mmCIF file of C-alpha atoms in Angstrom:
data_model
loop_
_atom_site.group_PDB
_atom_site.id
_atom_site.type_symbol
_atom_site.label_atom_id
_atom_site.label_comp_id
_atom_site.label_asym_id
_atom_site.label_seq_id
_atom_site.Cartn_x
_atom_site.Cartn_y
_atom_site.Cartn_z
ATOM 1 C CA MET A 13 1.962 22.083 -36.838
ATOM 2 C CA ARG A 14 3.974 19.126 -35.620
ATOM 3 C CA ALA A 15 5.289 18.629 -32.095
ATOM 4 C CA TRP A 16 7.833 15.997 -31.212
ATOM 5 C CA GLY A 17 9.690 14.930 -28.090
ATOM 6 C CA TYR A 18 8.933 12.732 -25.107
ATOM 7 C CA ARG A 19 5.233 13.542 -25.498
ATOM 8 C CA SER A 20 3.260 15.237 -28.211
ATOM 9 C CA VAL A 21 2.172 18.694 -27.056
ATOM 10 C CA THR A 22 2.512 19.245 -23.328
ATOM 11 C CA SER A 23 3.336 22.306 -21.269
ATOM 12 C CA PRO A 24 5.768 24.009 -21.754
ATOM 13 C CA ALA A 25 5.843 22.674 -25.329
ATOM 14 C CA GLY A 26 2.113 23.411 -25.511
ATOM 15 C CA GLU A 27 2.721 27.051 -24.606
ATOM 16 C CA THR A 28 5.402 27.253 -27.269
ATOM 17 C CA ALA A 29 3.101 25.629 -29.830
ATOM 18 C CA PHE A 30 0.374 28.152 -28.989
ATOM 19 C CA SER A 31 2.828 31.002 -29.516
ATOM 20 C CA ALA A 32 3.969 29.486 -32.802
ATOM 21 C CA VAL A 33 0.364 29.252 -34.039
ATOM 22 C CA LEU A 34 -0.196 32.935 -33.236
ATOM 23 C CA GLN A 35 3.022 33.882 -35.042
ATOM 24 C CA ALA A 36 1.965 31.845 -38.074
ATOM 25 C CA LEU A 37 -1.480 33.458 -38.143
ATOM 26 C CA ILE A 38 0.000 36.953 -37.934
ATOM 27 C CA ALA A 39 2.486 36.114 -40.701
ATOM 28 C CA ARG A 40 -0.287 34.723 -42.901
ATOM 29 C CA GLY A 41 -2.289 37.899 -42.388
ATOM 30 C CA ARG A 42 0.684 39.957 -43.582
ATOM 31 C CA THR A 43 2.017 37.766 -46.387
ATOM 32 C CA GLY A 44 -0.928 35.547 -47.342
ATOM 33 C CA GLU A 45 1.287 32.474 -46.897
ATOM 34 C CA GLY A 46 1.027 29.734 -44.311
ATOM 35 C CA ARG A 47 3.919 28.003 -42.625
ATOM 36 C CA PHE A 48 4.844 24.590 -41.240
ATOM 37 C CA SER A 49 6.041 24.724 -37.631
ATOM 38 C CA GLU A 50 7.736 22.146 -35.435
ATOM 39 C CA VAL A 51 7.855 22.222 -31.646
ATOM 40 C CA SER A 52 10.419 20.167 -29.769
ATOM 41 C CA LEU A 53 9.934 19.475 -26.064
ATOM 42 C CA PHE A 54 13.719 19.261 -25.644
ATOM 43 C CA HIS A 55 14.421 22.580 -27.338
ATOM 44 C CA THR A 56 11.550 24.235 -25.497
ATOM 45 C CA MET A 57 12.995 23.178 -22.143
ATOM 46 C CA ALA A 58 16.468 24.250 -23.265
ATOM 47 C CA ASP A 59 15.044 27.681 -24.092
ATOM 48 C CA TRP A 60 13.387 27.902 -20.668
ATOM 49 C CA MET A 61 16.769 27.085 -19.095
ATOM 50 C CA ASN A 62 18.447 30.110 -20.673
ATOM 51 C CA VAL A 63 18.677 32.114 -17.427
ATOM 52 C CA PRO A 64 20.704 29.520 -15.461
ATOM 53 C CA TYR A 65 22.585 28.652 -18.664
ATOM 54 C CA LEU A 66 23.672 32.260 -19.174
ATOM 55 C CA GLN A 67 24.590 32.545 -15.489
ATOM 56 C CA THR A 68 26.783 29.473 -15.894
ATOM 57 C CA ARG A 69 28.377 30.458 -19.204
ATOM 58 C CA TYR A 70 29.061 34.113 -18.468
ATOM 59 C CA GLY A 71 29.084 34.109 -14.676
ATOM 60 C CA GLY A 72 31.536 31.241 -14.409
ATOM 61 C CA GLN A 73 29.463 29.273 -11.895
ATOM 62 C CA ALA A 74 26.309 27.213 -12.132
ATOM 63 C CA PRO A 75 23.490 28.277 -9.783
ATOM 64 C CA GLU A 76 22.881 25.950 -6.869
ATOM 65 C CA ARG A 77 19.868 23.681 -6.800
ATOM 66 C CA VAL A 78 17.264 25.472 -4.708
ATOM 67 C CA GLY A 79 14.147 23.359 -5.195
ATOM 68 C CA LEU A 80 11.051 25.544 -5.127
ATOM 69 C CA ARG A 81 13.007 28.583 -3.994
ATOM 70 C CA HIS A 82 13.873 31.430 -6.331
ATOM 71 C CA PRO A 83 17.651 31.950 -6.683
ATOM 72 C CA SER A 84 17.433 35.745 -6.687
ATOM 73 C CA LEU A 85 14.244 36.543 -4.781
ATOM 74 C CA ALA A 86 13.761 36.395 -1.019
ATOM 75 C CA PRO A 87 11.826 35.270 0.762
ATOM 76 C CA SER A 88 10.522 32.539 -1.491
ATOM 77 C CA GLY A 89 10.029 28.812 -1.215
ATOM 78 C CA THR A 90 8.108 26.335 0.928
ATOM 79 C CA PHE A 91 7.472 26.595 4.648
ATOM 80 C CA ALA A 92 5.996 24.002 6.996
ATOM 81 C CA CYS A 93 2.819 24.725 8.927
ATOM 82 C CA ALA A 94 1.477 23.420 12.223
ATOM 83 C CA ASP A 95 -0.543 20.633 10.561
ATOM 84 C CA GLY A 96 2.489 19.273 8.714
ATOM 85 C CA ARG A 97 1.399 20.729 5.388
ATOM 86 C CA GLN A 98 3.348 23.326 3.442
ATOM 87 C CA VAL A 99 2.761 26.661 1.783
ATOM 88 C CA LEU A 100 4.708 28.176 -1.069
ATOM 89 C CA LEU A 101 5.236 31.922 -0.996
ATOM 90 C CA SER A 102 7.169 34.538 -2.894
ATOM 91 C CA VAL A 103 7.641 38.143 -1.776
ATOM 92 C CA SER A 104 8.395 40.809 -4.355
ATOM 93 C CA GLU A 105 10.179 44.103 -3.795
ATOM 94 C CA ARG A 106 6.811 45.860 -3.589
ATOM 95 C CA GLU A 107 5.462 43.403 -1.031
ATOM 96 C CA GLY A 108 8.421 43.502 1.368
ATOM 97 C CA VAL A 109 7.064 46.180 3.707
ATOM 98 C CA ILE A 110 3.569 44.663 3.741
ATOM 99 C CA PHE A 111 4.979 41.223 4.469
ATOM 100 C CA ALA A 112 7.031 42.441 7.424
ATOM 101 C CA ASP A 113 4.019 44.235 8.906
ATOM 102 C CA LYS A 114 1.005 42.062 8.107
ATOM 103 C CA VAL A 115 2.559 38.591 8.161
ATOM 104 C CA LEU A 116 5.606 38.690 10.417
ATOM 105 C CA GLY A 117 4.117 41.298 12.742
ATOM 106 C CA GLN A 118 7.413 43.186 12.768
ATOM 107 C CA PRO A 119 6.863 46.458 10.873
ATOM 108 C CA ALA A 120 10.232 47.741 12.092
ATOM 109 C CA LEU A 121 11.918 45.308 9.708
ATOM 110 C CA HIS A 122 11.137 47.564 6.764
ATOM 111 C CA THR A 123 13.601 50.098 8.165
ATOM 112 C CA ASP A 124 16.302 47.442 8.653
ATOM 113 C CA SER A 125 18.825 47.607 5.820
ATOM 114 C CA ARG A 126 19.051 43.811 5.840
ATOM 115 C CA TYR A 127 15.391 43.378 4.974
ATOM 116 C CA VAL A 128 14.055 46.561 3.377
ATOM 117 C CA ARG A 129 15.257 45.664 -0.139
ATOM 118 C CA ASN A 130 15.301 42.350 -1.946
ATOM 119 C CA VAL A 131 19.081 42.380 -2.368
ATOM 120 C CA GLY A 132 19.444 42.585 1.416
ATOM 121 C CA ARG A 133 16.919 39.827 2.004
ATOM 122 C CA VAL A 134 18.757 37.549 -0.421
ATOM 123 C CA ALA A 135 22.025 38.193 1.444
ATOM 124 C CA HIS A 136 20.318 37.360 4.762
ATOM 125 C CA MET A 137 18.026 34.643 3.444
ATOM 126 C CA ALA A 138 18.631 32.184 6.284
ATOM 127 C CA GLU A 139 17.717 34.770 8.912
ATOM 128 C CA ILE A 140 14.484 35.872 7.288
ATOM 129 C CA ASP A 141 13.509 32.278 6.515
ATOM 130 C CA ALA A 142 13.855 31.501 10.221
ATOM 131 C CA LEU A 143 11.517 34.396 11.068
ATOM 132 C CA ILE A 144 8.916 33.139 8.593
ATOM 133 C CA ALA A 145 9.245 29.541 9.752
ATOM 134 C CA ARG A 146 8.430 30.525 13.342
ATOM 135 C CA VAL A 147 5.285 32.393 12.293
ATOM 136 C CA LEU A 148 3.921 29.774 9.893
ATOM 137 C CA ALA A 149 4.751 26.879 12.232
ATOM 138 C CA SER A 150 2.066 28.228 14.585
ATOM 139 C CA LEU A 151 -0.626 28.180 11.880
ATOM 140 C CA THR A 152 -2.370 25.469 9.912
ATOM 141 C CA ARG A 153 -1.893 25.571 6.150
ATOM 142 C CA ASP A 154 -5.355 27.045 5.623
ATOM 143 C CA GLU A 155 -4.718 29.698 8.267
ATOM 144 C CA ALA A 156 -1.370 30.560 6.696
ATOM 145 C CA ILE A 157 -2.907 30.833 3.210
ATOM 146 C CA ASN A 158 -5.659 33.053 4.608
ATOM 147 C CA LEU A 159 -3.128 35.323 6.356
ATOM 148 C CA LEU A 160 -0.921 35.643 3.272
ATOM 149 C CA THR A 161 -3.850 36.177 0.927
ATOM 150 C CA LYS A 162 -5.346 38.920 3.074
ATOM 151 C CA ALA A 163 -1.938 40.624 3.104
ATOM 152 C CA GLY A 164 -1.758 40.417 -0.702
ATOM 153 C CA ILE A 165 1.272 38.127 -0.723
ATOM 154 C CA ALA A 166 1.645 35.665 -3.610
ATOM 155 C CA CYS A 167 1.286 32.188 -2.155
ATOM 156 C CA GLY A 168 -0.095 28.734 -2.759
ATOM 157 C CA SER A 169 -0.632 25.377 -1.146
ATOM 158 C CA VAL A 170 1.880 22.595 -1.682
ATOM 159 C CA SER A 171 -0.759 20.025 -2.491
ATOM 160 C CA THR A 172 -0.752 16.280 -2.067
ATOM 161 C CA LEU A 173 -2.683 13.661 -4.023
ATOM 162 C CA ASP A 174 -5.277 13.726 -1.251
ATOM 163 C CA ASP A 175 -5.861 17.416 -2.017
ATOM 164 C CA MET A 176 -6.455 16.891 -5.749
ATOM 165 C CA PRO A 177 -9.968 15.357 -5.708
ATOM 166 C CA ALA A 178 -11.015 17.900 -3.050
ATOM 167 C CA HIS A 179 -10.142 20.838 -5.316
ATOM 168 C CA PRO A 180 -13.273 22.883 -6.136
ATOM 169 C CA GLN A 181 -12.649 22.516 -9.870
ATOM 170 C CA ALA A 182 -11.805 18.817 -9.818
ATOM 171 C CA ARG A 183 -13.867 16.623 -12.141
ATOM 172 C CA GLN A 184 -14.139 12.924 -11.413
ATOM 173 C CA ILE A 185 -15.658 10.107 -13.441
ATOM 174 C CA THR A 186 -16.517 6.499 -12.666
ATOM 175 C CA VAL A 187 -15.706 3.767 -15.154
ATOM 176 C CA ASP A 188 -16.336 0.038 -14.991
ATOM 177 C CA SER A 189 -13.425 -2.376 -14.870
ATOM 178 C CA PRO A 190 -13.002 -6.139 -14.480
ATOM 179 C CA SER A 191 -12.449 -5.581 -10.746
ATOM 180 C CA GLY A 192 -15.412 -3.231 -10.287
ATOM 181 C CA PRO A 193 -16.173 0.498 -10.635
ATOM 182 C CA VAL A 194 -13.153 2.819 -10.578
ATOM 183 C CA LYS A 195 -13.456 6.487 -9.647
ATOM 184 C CA MET A 196 -10.797 8.586 -11.350
ATOM 185 C CA MET A 197 -10.022 12.123 -12.480
ATOM 186 C CA GLY A 198 -11.824 13.268 -15.620
ATOM 187 C CA ARG A 199 -10.227 14.184 -18.939
ATOM 188 C CA GLY A 200 -8.747 17.648 -19.366
ATOM 189 C CA VAL A 201 -11.041 18.556 -22.273
ATOM 190 C CA ARG A 202 -14.771 19.149 -22.589
ATOM 191 C CA HIS A 203 -16.781 19.722 -25.774
ATOM 192 C CA ALA A 204 -19.581 22.281 -25.661
ATOM 193 C CA GLY A 205 -23.044 20.744 -25.782
ATOM 194 C CA GLN A 206 -21.751 17.192 -25.387
ATOM 195 C CA VAL A 207 -21.738 14.819 -22.438
ATOM 196 C CA ALA A 208 -18.654 12.609 -22.468
ATOM 197 C CA GLN A 209 -19.250 8.866 -22.473
ATOM 198 C CA PHE A 210 -16.569 6.545 -21.133
ATOM 199 C CA GLY A 211 -16.488 2.848 -21.866
ATOM 200 C CA ALA A 212 -15.426 0.150 -19.474
ATOM 201 C CA VAL A 213 -11.781 -0.787 -19.016
ATOM 202 C CA PRO A 214 -11.362 -4.043 -20.977
ATOM 203 C CA ALA A 215 -10.140 -7.181 -19.276
ATOM 204 C CA LEU A 216 -6.731 -8.546 -20.181
ATOM 205 C CA GLY A 217 -6.970 -10.072 -23.658
ATOM 206 C CA GLN A 218 -10.628 -9.099 -24.099
ATOM 207 C CA GLU A 219 -10.005 -7.226 -27.350
ATOM 208 C CA THR A 220 -7.179 -9.397 -28.696
ATOM 209 C CA GLU A 221 -9.197 -11.301 -31.286
ATOM 210 C CA ALA A 222 -10.986 -8.202 -32.576
ATOM 211 C CA ILE A 223 -7.706 -6.293 -32.948
ATOM 212 C CA LEU A 224 -6.011 -9.204 -34.716
ATOM 213 C CA ALA A 225 -9.010 -9.498 -37.034
ATOM 214 C CA ASP A 226 -8.704 -5.804 -37.943
ATOM 215 C CA PHE A 227 -5.010 -6.245 -38.758
ATOM 216 C CA SER A 228 -5.836 -9.298 -40.855
ATOM 217 C CA LYS A 229 -8.407 -7.317 -42.847
ATOM 218 C CA GLU A 230 -5.902 -4.521 -43.512
ATOM 219 C CA ALA A 231 -3.240 -6.991 -44.580
ATOM 220 C CA THR A 232 -5.549 -8.609 -47.160
ATOM 221 C CA SER A 233 -7.164 -5.400 -48.462
#
């Protein structure tokens, strides 16, 4: 397996590499032969862009940039809360009636032809977004997440860097540096039965002589 691109194996290239490994294992089980696979970050992203690409090529018009909103699902996107933070939500066809009743407090909307089906909500996106904005603007982000979660609506917090170390699954480590201890986020991998050890951050030029000596040994060997 070889991955190439801007980085080695990162998501979504990592997801593609995982799929390729499974395909290779299944093929080996059927044929007894292995295979060499390459994963390109560029081609992976190009593949993931097929929906807007096909809309552009065969629909004659490129979709507009919509940020975190979904181009064909409404309501979806980010909404500001009373504490200045944001929530991201997305309402499916199945959730439309529940959303109108449990979140907006307007159950009559599910009988309104503009809102009862997703196609109508997309056509009247600005109107329904305004309804949502008024509701969520009266709640803190945590209150909004709690309301949406209880209603069974897909949602999430739009997090900041201040939120990251407070996440319940966040792992932090402390390493020494020339300017003192530095607390930082831990590595994304753990090995069973092992406690990771992290060395100090070297000072500028601290390892220069040792590295040059290693190169000198290789050059003369």
